[in-house]
PDB file of C-alpha atoms in Angstrom:
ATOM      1  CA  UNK D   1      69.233  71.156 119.040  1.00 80.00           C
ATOM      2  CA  UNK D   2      67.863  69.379 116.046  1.00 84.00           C
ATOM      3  CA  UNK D   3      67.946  69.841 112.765  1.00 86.00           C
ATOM      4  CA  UNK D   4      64.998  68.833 110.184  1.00 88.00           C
ATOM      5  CA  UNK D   5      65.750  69.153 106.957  1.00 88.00           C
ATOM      6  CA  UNK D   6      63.111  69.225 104.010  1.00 89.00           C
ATOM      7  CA  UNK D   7      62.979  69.618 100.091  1.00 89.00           C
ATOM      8  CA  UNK D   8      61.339  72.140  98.731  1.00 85.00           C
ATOM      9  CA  UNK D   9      59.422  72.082  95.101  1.00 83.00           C
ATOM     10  CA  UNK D  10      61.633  74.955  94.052  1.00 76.00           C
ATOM     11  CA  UNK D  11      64.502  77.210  95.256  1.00 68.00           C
ATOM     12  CA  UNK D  12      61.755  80.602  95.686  1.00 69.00           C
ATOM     13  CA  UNK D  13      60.583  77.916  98.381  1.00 78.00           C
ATOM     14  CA  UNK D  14      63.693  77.611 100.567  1.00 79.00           C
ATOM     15  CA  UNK D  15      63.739  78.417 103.771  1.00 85.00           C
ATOM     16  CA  UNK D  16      65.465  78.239 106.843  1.00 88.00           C
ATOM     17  CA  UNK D  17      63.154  78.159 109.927  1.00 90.00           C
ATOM     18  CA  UNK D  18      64.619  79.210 113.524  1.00 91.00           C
ATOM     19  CA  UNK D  19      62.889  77.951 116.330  1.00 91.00           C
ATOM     20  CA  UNK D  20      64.136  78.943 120.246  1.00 91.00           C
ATOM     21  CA  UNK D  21      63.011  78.568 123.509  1.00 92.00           C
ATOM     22  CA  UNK D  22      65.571  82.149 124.094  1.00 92.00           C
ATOM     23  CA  UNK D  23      67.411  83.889 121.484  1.00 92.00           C
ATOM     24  CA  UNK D  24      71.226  83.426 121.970  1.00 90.00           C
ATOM     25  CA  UNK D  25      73.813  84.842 119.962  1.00 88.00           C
ATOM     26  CA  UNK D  26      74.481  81.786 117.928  1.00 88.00           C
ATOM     27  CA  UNK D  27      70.647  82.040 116.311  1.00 89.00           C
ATOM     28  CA  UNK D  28      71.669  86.045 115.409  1.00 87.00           C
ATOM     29  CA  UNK D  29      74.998  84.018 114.033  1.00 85.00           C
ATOM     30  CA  UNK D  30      73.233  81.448 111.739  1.00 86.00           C
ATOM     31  CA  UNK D  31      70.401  84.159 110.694  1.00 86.00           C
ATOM     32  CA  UNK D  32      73.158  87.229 109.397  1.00 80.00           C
ATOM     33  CA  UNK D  33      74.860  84.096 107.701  1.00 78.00           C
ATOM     34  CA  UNK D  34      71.839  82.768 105.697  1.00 80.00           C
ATOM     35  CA  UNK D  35      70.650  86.913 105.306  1.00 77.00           C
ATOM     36  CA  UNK D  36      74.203  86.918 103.860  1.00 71.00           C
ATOM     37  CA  UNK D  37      74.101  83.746 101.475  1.00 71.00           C
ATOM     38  CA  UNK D  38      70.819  85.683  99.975  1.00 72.00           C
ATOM     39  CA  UNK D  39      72.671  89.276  99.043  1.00 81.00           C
ATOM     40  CA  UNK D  40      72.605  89.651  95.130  1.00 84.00           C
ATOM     41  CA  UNK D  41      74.374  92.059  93.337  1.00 87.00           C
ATOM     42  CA  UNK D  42      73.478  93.800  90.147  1.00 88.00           C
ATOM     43  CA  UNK D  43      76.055  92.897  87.295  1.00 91.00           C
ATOM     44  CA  UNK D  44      76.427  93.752  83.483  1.00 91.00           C
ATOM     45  CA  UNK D  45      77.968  91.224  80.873  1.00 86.00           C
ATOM     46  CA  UNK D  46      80.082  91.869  78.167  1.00 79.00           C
ATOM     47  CA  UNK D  47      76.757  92.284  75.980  1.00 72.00           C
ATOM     48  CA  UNK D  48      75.072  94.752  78.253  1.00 78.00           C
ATOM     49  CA  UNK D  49      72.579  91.995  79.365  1.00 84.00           C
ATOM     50  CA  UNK D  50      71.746  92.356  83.192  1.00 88.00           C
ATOM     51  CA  UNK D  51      72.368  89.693  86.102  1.00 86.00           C
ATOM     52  CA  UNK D  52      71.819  89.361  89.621  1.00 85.00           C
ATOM     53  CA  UNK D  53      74.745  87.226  90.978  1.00 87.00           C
ATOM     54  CA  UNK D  54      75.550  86.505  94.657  1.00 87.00           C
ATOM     55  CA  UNK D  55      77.457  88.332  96.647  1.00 88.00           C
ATOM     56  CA  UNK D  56      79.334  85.519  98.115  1.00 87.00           C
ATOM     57  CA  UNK D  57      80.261  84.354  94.171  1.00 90.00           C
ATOM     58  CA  UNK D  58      82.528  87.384  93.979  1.00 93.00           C
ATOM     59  CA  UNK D  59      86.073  87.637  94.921  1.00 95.00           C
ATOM     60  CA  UNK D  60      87.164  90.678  94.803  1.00 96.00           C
ATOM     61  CA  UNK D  61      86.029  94.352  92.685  1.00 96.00           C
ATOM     62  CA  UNK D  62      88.410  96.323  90.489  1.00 95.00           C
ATOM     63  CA  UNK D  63      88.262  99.936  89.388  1.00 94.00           C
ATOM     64  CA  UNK D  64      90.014 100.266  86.091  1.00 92.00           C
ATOM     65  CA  UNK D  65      89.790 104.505  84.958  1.00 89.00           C
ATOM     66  CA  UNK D  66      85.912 105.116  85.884  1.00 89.00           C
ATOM     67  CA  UNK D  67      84.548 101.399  85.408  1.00 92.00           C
ATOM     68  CA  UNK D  68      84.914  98.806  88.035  1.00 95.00           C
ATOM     69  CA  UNK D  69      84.739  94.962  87.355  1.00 95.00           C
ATOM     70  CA  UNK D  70      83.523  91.865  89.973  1.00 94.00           C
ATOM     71  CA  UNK D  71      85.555  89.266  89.343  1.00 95.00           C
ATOM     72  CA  UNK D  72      83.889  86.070  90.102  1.00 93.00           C
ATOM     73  CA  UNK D  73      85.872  82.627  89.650  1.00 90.00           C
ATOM     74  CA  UNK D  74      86.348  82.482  86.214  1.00 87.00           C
ATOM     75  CA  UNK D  75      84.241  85.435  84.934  1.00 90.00           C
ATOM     76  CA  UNK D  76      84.303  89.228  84.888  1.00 93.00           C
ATOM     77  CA  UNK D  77      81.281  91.432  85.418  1.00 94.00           C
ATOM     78  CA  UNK D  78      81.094  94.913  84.983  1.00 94.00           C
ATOM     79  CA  UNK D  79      79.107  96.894  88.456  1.00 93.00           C
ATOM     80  CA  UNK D  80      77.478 100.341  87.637  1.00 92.00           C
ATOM     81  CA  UNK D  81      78.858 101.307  90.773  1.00 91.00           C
ATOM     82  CA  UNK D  82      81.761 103.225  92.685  1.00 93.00           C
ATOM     83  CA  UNK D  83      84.375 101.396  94.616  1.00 93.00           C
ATOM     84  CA  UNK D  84      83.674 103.446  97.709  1.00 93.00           C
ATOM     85  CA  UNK D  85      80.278 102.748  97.406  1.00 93.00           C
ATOM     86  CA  UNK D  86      81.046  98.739  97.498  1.00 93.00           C
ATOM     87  CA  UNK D  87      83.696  99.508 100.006  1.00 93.00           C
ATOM     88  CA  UNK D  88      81.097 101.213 102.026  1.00 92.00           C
ATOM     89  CA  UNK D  89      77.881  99.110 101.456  1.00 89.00           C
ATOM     90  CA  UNK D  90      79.701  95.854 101.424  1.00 90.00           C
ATOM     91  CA  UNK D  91      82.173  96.018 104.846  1.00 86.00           C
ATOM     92  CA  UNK D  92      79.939  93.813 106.733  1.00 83.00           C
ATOM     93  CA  UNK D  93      80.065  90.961 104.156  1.00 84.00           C
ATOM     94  CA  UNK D  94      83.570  91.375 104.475  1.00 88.00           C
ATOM     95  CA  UNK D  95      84.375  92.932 101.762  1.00 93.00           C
ATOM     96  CA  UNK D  96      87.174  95.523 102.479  1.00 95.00           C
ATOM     97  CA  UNK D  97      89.406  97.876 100.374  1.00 95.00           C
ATOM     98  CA  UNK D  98      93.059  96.497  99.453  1.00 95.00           C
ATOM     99  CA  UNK D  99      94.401  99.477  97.500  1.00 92.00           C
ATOM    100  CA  UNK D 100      93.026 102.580  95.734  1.00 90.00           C
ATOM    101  CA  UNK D 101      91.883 100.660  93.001  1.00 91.00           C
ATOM    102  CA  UNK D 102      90.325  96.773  94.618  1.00 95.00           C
ATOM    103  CA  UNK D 103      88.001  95.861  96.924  1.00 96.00           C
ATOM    104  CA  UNK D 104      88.617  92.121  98.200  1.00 96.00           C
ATOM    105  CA  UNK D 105      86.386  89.301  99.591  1.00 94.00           C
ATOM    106  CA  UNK D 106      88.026  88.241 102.778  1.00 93.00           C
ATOM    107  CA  UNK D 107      86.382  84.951 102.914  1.00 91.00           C
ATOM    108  CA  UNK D 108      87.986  83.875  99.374  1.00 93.00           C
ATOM    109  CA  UNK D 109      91.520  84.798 100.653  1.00 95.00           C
ATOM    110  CA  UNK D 110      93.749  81.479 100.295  1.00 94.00           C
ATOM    111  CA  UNK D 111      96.688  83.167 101.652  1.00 95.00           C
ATOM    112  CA  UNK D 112      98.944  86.319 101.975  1.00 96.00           C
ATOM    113  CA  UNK D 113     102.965  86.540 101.457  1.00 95.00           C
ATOM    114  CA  UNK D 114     104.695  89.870 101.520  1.00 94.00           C
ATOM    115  CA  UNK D 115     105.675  91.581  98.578  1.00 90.00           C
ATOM    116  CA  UNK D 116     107.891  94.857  97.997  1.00 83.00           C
ATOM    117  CA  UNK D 117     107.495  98.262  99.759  1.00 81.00           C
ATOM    118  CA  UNK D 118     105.203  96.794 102.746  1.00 84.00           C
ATOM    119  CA  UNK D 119     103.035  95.821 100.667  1.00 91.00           C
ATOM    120  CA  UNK D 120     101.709  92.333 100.723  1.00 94.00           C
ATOM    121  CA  UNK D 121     100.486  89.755  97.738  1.00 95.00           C
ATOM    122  CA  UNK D 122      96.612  88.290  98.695  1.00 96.00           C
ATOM    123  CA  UNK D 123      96.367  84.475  96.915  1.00 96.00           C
ATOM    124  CA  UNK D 124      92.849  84.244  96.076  1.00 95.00           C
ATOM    125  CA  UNK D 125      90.812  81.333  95.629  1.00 93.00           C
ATOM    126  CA  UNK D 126      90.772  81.344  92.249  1.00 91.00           C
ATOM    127  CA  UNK D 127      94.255  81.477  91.901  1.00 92.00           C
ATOM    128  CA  UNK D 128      94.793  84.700  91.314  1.00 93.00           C
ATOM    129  CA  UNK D 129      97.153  87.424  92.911  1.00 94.00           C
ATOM    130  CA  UNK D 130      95.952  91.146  94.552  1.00 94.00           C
ATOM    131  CA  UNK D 131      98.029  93.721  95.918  1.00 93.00           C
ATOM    132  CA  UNK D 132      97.212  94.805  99.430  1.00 94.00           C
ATOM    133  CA  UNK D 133      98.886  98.484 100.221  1.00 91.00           C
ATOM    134  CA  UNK D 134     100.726  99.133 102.990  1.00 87.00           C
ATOM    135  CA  UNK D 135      98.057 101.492 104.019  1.00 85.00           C
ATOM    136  CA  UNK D 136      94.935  99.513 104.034  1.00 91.00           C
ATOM    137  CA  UNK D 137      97.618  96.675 105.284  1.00 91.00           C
ATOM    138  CA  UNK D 138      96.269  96.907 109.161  1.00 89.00           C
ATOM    139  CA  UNK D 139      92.738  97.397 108.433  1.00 90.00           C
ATOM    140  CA  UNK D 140      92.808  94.106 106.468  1.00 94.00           C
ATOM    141  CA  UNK D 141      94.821  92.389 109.403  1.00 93.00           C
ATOM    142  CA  UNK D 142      92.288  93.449 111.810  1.00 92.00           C
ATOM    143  CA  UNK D 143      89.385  92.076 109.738  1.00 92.00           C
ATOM    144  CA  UNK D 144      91.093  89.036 109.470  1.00 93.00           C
ATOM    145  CA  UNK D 145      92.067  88.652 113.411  1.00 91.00           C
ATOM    146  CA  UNK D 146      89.231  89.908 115.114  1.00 87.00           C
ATOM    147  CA  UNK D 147      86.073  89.738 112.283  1.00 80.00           C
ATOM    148  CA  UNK D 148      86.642  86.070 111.368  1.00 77.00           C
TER     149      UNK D 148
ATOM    150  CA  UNK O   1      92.406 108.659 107.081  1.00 59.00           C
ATOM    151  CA  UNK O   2      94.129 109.501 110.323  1.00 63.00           C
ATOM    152  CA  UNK O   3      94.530 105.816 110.231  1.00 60.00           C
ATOM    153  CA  UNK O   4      96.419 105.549 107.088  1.00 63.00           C
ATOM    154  CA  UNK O   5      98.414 108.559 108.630  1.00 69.00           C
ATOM    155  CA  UNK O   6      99.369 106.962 111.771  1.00 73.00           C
ATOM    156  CA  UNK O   7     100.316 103.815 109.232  1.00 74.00           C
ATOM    157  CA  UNK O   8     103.094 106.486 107.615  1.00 78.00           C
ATOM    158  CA  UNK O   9     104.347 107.876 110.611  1.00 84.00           C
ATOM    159  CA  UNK O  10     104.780 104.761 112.063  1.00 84.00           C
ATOM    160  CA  UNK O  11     107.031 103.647 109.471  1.00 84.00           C
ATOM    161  CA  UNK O  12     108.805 106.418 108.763  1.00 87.00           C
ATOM    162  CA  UNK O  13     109.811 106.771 112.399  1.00 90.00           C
ATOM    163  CA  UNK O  14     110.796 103.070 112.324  1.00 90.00           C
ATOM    164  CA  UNK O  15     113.249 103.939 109.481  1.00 90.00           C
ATOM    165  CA  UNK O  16     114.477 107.316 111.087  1.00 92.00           C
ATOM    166  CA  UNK O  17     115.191 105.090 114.279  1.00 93.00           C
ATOM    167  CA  UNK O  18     116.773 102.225 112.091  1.00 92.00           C
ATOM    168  CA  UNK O  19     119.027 104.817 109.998  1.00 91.00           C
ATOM    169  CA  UNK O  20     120.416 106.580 113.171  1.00 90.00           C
ATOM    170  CA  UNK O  21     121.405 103.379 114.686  1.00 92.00           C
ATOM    171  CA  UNK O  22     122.601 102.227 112.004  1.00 91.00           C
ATOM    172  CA  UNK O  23     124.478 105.692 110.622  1.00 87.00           C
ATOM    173  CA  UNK O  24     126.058 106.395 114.748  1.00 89.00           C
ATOM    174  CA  UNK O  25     128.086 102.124 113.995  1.00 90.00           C
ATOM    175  CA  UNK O  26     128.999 102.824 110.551  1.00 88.00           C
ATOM    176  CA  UNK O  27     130.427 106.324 111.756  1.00 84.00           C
ATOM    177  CA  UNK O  28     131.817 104.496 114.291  1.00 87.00           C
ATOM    178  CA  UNK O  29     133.452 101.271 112.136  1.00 89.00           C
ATOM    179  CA  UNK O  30     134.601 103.164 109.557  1.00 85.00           C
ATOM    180  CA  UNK O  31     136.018 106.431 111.464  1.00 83.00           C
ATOM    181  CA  UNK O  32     138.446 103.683 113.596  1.00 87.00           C
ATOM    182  CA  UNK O  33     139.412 102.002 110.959  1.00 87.00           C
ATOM    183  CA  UNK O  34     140.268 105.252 108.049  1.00 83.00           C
ATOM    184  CA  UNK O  35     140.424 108.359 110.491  1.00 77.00           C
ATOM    185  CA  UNK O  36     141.787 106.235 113.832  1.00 78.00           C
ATOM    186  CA  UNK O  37     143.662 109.732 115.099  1.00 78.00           C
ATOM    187  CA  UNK O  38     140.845 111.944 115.038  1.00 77.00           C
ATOM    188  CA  UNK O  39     138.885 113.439 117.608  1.00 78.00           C
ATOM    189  CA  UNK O  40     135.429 114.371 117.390  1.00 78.00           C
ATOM    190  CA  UNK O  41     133.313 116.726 119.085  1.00 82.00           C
ATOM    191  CA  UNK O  42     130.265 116.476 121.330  1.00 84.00           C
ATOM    192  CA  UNK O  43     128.499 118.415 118.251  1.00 81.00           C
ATOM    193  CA  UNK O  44     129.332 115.551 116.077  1.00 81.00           C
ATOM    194  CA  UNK O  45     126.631 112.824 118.257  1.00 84.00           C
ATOM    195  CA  UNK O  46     124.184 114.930 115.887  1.00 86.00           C
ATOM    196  CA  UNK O  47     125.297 114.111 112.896  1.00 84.00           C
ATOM    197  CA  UNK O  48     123.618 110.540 113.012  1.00 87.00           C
ATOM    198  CA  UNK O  49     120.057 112.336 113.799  1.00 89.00           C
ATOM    199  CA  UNK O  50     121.079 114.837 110.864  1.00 89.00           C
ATOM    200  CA  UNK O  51     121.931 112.324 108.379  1.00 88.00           C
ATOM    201  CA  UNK O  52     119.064 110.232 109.378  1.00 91.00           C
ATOM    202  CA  UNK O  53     116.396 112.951 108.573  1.00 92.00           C
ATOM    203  CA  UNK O  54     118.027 113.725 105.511  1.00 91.00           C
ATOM    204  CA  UNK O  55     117.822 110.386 104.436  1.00 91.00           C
ATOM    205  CA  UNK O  56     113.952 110.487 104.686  1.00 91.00           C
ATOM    206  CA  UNK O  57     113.601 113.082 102.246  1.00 91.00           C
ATOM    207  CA  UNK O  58     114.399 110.992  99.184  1.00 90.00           C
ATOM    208  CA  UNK O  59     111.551 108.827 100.068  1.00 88.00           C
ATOM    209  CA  UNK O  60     109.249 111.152  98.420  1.00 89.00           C
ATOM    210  CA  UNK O  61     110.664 109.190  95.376  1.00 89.00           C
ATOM    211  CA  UNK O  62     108.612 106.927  96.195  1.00 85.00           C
ATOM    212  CA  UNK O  63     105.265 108.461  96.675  1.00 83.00           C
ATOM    213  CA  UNK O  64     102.724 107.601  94.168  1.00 81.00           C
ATOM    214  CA  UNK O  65      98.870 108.739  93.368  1.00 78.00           C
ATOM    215  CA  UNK O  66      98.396 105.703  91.621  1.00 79.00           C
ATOM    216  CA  UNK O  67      99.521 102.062  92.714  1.00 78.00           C
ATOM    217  CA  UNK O  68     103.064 101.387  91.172  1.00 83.00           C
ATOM    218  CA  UNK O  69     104.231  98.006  89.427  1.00 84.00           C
ATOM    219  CA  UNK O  70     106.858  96.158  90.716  1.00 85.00           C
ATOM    220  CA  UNK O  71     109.409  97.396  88.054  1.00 89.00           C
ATOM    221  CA  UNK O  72     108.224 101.133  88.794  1.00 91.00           C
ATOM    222  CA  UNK O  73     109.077 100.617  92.832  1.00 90.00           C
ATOM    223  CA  UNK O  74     112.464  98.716  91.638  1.00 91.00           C
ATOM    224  CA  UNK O  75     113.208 101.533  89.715  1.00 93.00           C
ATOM    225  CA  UNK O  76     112.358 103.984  92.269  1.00 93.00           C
ATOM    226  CA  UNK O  77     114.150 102.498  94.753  1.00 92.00           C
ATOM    227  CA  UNK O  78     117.119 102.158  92.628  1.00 94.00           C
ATOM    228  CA  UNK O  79     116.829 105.999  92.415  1.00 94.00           C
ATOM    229  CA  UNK O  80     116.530 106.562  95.911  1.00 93.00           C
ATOM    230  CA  UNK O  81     119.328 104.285  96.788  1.00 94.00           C
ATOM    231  CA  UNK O  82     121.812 106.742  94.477  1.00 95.00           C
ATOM    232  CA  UNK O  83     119.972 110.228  95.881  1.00 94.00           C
ATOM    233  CA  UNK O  84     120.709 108.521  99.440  1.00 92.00           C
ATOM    234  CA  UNK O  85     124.649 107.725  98.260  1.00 92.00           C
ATOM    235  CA  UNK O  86     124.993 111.486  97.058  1.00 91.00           C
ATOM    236  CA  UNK O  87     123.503 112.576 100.387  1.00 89.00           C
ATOM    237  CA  UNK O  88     125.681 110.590 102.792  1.00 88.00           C
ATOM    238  CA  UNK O  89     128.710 111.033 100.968  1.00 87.00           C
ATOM    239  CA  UNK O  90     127.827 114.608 100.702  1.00 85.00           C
ATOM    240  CA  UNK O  91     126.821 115.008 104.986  1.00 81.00           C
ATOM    241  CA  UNK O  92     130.623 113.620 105.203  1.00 76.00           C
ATOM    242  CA  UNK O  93     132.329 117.059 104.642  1.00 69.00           C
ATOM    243  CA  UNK O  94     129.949 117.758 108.170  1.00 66.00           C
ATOM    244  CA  UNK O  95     132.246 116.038 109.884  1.00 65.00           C
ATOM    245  CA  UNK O  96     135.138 118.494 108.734  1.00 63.00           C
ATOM    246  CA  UNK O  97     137.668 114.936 108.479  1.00 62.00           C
ATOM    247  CA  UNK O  98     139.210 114.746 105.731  1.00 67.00           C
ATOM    248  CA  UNK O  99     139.047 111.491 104.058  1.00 70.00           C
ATOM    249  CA  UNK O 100     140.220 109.341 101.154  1.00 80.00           C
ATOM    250  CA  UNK O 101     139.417 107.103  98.678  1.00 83.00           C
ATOM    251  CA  UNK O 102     138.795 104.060 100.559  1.00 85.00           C
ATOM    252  CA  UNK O 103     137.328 105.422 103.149  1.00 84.00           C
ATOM    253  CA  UNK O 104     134.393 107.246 100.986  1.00 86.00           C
ATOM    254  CA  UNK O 105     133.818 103.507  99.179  1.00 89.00           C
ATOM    255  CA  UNK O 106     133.350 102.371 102.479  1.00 89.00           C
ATOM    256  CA  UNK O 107     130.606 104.623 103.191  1.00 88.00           C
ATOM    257  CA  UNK O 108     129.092 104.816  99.959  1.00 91.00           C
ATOM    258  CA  UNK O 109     128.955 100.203 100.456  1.00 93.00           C
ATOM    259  CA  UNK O 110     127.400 100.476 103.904  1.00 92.00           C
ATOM    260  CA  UNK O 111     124.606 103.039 102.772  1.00 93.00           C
ATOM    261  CA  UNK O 112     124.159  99.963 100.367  1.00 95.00           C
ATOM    262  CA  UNK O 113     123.900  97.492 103.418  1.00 94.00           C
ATOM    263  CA  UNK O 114     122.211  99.535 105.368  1.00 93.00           C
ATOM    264  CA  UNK O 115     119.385 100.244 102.933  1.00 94.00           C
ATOM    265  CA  UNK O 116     119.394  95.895 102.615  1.00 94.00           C
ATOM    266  CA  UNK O 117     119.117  95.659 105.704  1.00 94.00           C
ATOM    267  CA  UNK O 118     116.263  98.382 106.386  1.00 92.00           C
ATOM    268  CA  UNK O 119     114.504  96.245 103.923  1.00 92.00           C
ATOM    269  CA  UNK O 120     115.260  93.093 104.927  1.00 93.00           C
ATOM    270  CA  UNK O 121     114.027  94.080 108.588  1.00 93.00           C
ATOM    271  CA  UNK O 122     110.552  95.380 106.957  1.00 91.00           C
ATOM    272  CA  UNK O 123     110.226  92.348 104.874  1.00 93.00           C
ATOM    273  CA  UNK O 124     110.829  90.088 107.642  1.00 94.00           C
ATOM    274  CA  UNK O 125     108.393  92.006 109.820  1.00 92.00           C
ATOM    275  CA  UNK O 126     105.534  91.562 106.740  1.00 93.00           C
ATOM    276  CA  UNK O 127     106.337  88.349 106.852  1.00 95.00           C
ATOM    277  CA  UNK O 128     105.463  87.685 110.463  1.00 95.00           C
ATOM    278  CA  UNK O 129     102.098  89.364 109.965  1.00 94.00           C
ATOM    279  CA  UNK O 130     101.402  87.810 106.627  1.00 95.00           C
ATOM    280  CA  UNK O 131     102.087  84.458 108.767  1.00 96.00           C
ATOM    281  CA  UNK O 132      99.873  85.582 111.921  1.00 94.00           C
ATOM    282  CA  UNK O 133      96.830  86.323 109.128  1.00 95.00           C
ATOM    283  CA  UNK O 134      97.474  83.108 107.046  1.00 95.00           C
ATOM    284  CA  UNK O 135      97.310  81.038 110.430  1.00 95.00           C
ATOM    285  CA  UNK O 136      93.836  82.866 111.404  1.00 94.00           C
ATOM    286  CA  UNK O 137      92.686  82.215 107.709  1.00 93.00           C
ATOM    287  CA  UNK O 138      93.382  78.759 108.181  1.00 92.00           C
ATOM    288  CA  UNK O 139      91.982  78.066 111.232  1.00 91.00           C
ATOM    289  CA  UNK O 140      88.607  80.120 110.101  1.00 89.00           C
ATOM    290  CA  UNK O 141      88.657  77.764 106.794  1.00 84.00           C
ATOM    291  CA  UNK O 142      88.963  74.404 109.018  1.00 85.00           C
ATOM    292  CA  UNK O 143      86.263  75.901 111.654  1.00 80.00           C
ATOM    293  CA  UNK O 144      84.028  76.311 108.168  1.00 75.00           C
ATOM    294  CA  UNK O 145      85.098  72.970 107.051  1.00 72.00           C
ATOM    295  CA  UNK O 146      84.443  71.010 109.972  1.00 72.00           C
ATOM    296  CA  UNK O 147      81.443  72.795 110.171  1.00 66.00           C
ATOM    297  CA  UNK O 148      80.281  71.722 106.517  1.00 62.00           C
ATOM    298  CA  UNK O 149      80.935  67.794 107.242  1.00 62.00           C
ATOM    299  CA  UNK O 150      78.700  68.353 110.231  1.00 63.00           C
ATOM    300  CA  UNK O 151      76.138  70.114 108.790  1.00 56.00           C
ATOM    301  CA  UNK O 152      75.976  66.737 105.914  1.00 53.00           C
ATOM    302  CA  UNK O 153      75.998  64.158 108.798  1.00 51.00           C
TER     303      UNK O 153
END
């Protein structure tokens, strides 16, 4: 298989192109990734003003009382929405529920250590530290061993 | 749901299991070495299963609507380690044996060692699966990696 790569005159230009003789598995692989890499997600600043970020820039979602924040790697957004709406419209971009109160990017998970009352402590990327509840514990684990 | 539910049960049959075992060799240790001359009946094989049930119960100490910080679960545990010391010490008189001092500080230090060791088992067994998880997360990072450099060559 090659692969031709060519610049565009601007990024509403880009493109990937998939050309087969049959369509395998590994072309429905590379096209749900680059669908993926094009999710945006609605997000509010501290001033109100409205941004589309990608969904792939967040790494994990916090409810705290009846807001809920997406907390990207150095910045916090506020999302008009419920976590069990994320939980449910995100769970294929592997984004699953840690607790009663986060919602985690799998993909930005550095590394997990257990922590007190079966709980376990998730290292993000970024360096910071989410609970994972003993009750969303195996769902998580079977993300991680099967999904990935 | 029923998932979460199966998570509890799980557990909280590991712990009945773990605190019967655990409750029939301290019953054992500590009866040969403070009540050597007594007999016991057949009756008394159920105490274990008793005490271990009642034991359970002051886990609901630890239940929690809302996710608890780590000082809340220490001092919840701390609370259910003492309702668990007045329970044993309190399923003794079951055994109708009379016994003394030394042998009640005996009990009340092995509910101590035996609710260590319940949690060293758990923490050990978290451990394992936080290990299997990191190994996967690794190997999916060095699969993406890999795939990166090839993607720039």
């Amino acid at each position: 298989m090659r692969v031709i790569k060519r610049k565009t005159g601007s990024l509403e230009e880009e493109q990937v192109i998939l050309e087969y003789a049959v369509w395998r598995e590994e072309f429905e692989r590379i096209q749900d990734y680059i669908l993926k890499k094009r999710k945006l997600i609605t997000v509010y600043k501290e001033s109100h003003e409205i941004m589309q970020m990608k969904l792939e820039d967040i790494f994990y979602f916090e409810a705290v009382g009846e807001l809920v924040f997406a907390y990207a790697k150095e910045q916090v957004y506020e999302v008009k929405m419920r976590l069990y709406q994320i939980e449910n419209s995100l769970r294929d971009d592997k984004f699953i529920r840690v607790s009663k109160s986060a919602v985690i990017n799998v993909l930005k998970i550095t590394s997990l250590r257990p922590a007190l009352n079966g709980r376990f402590c998730v290292r993000m990327e970024n360096g910071e530290d989410v609970i994972l509840s003993r009750q969303y514990a195996k769902n998580v684990k079977n993300c991680i061993m099967k999904e990935l | 749901m029923k998932r979460r539910m199966d998570v509890f049960w799980k557990a909280v049959f590991f712990e009945f299991l773990f605190i019967q075992a655990a409750g029939s060799l301290t019953m054992g240790i500590v009866g040969s070495i403070f009540a050597e001359d007594n007999s016991i009946s057949y009756m008394h094989y159920f105490i274990p299963f008793i005490i271990a049930f009642l034991c359970l119960l002051p886990g609901i100490v630890q239940y929690s609507k809302k996710e608890l910080t780590i000082r809340q679960i220490l001092f919840r545990k701390f609370l259910q380690l003492i309702i668990l010391e007045i329970v044993v010490l309190g399923c003794q008189n079951l055994l109708g044996i009379p016994f003394g001092f030394s042998a009640y500080a005996a009990i009340a230090i092995s509910v101590v060692f035996i609710y260590a060791a319940l949690h060293i088992v758990e923490w050990l067994y978290s451990k394992s699966e936080a290990d299997q998880m990191n190994r996967k997360l690794e190997a999916y990072r060095a699969g993406v990696e890999s795939g990166a450099k090839n993607r720039v060559k």
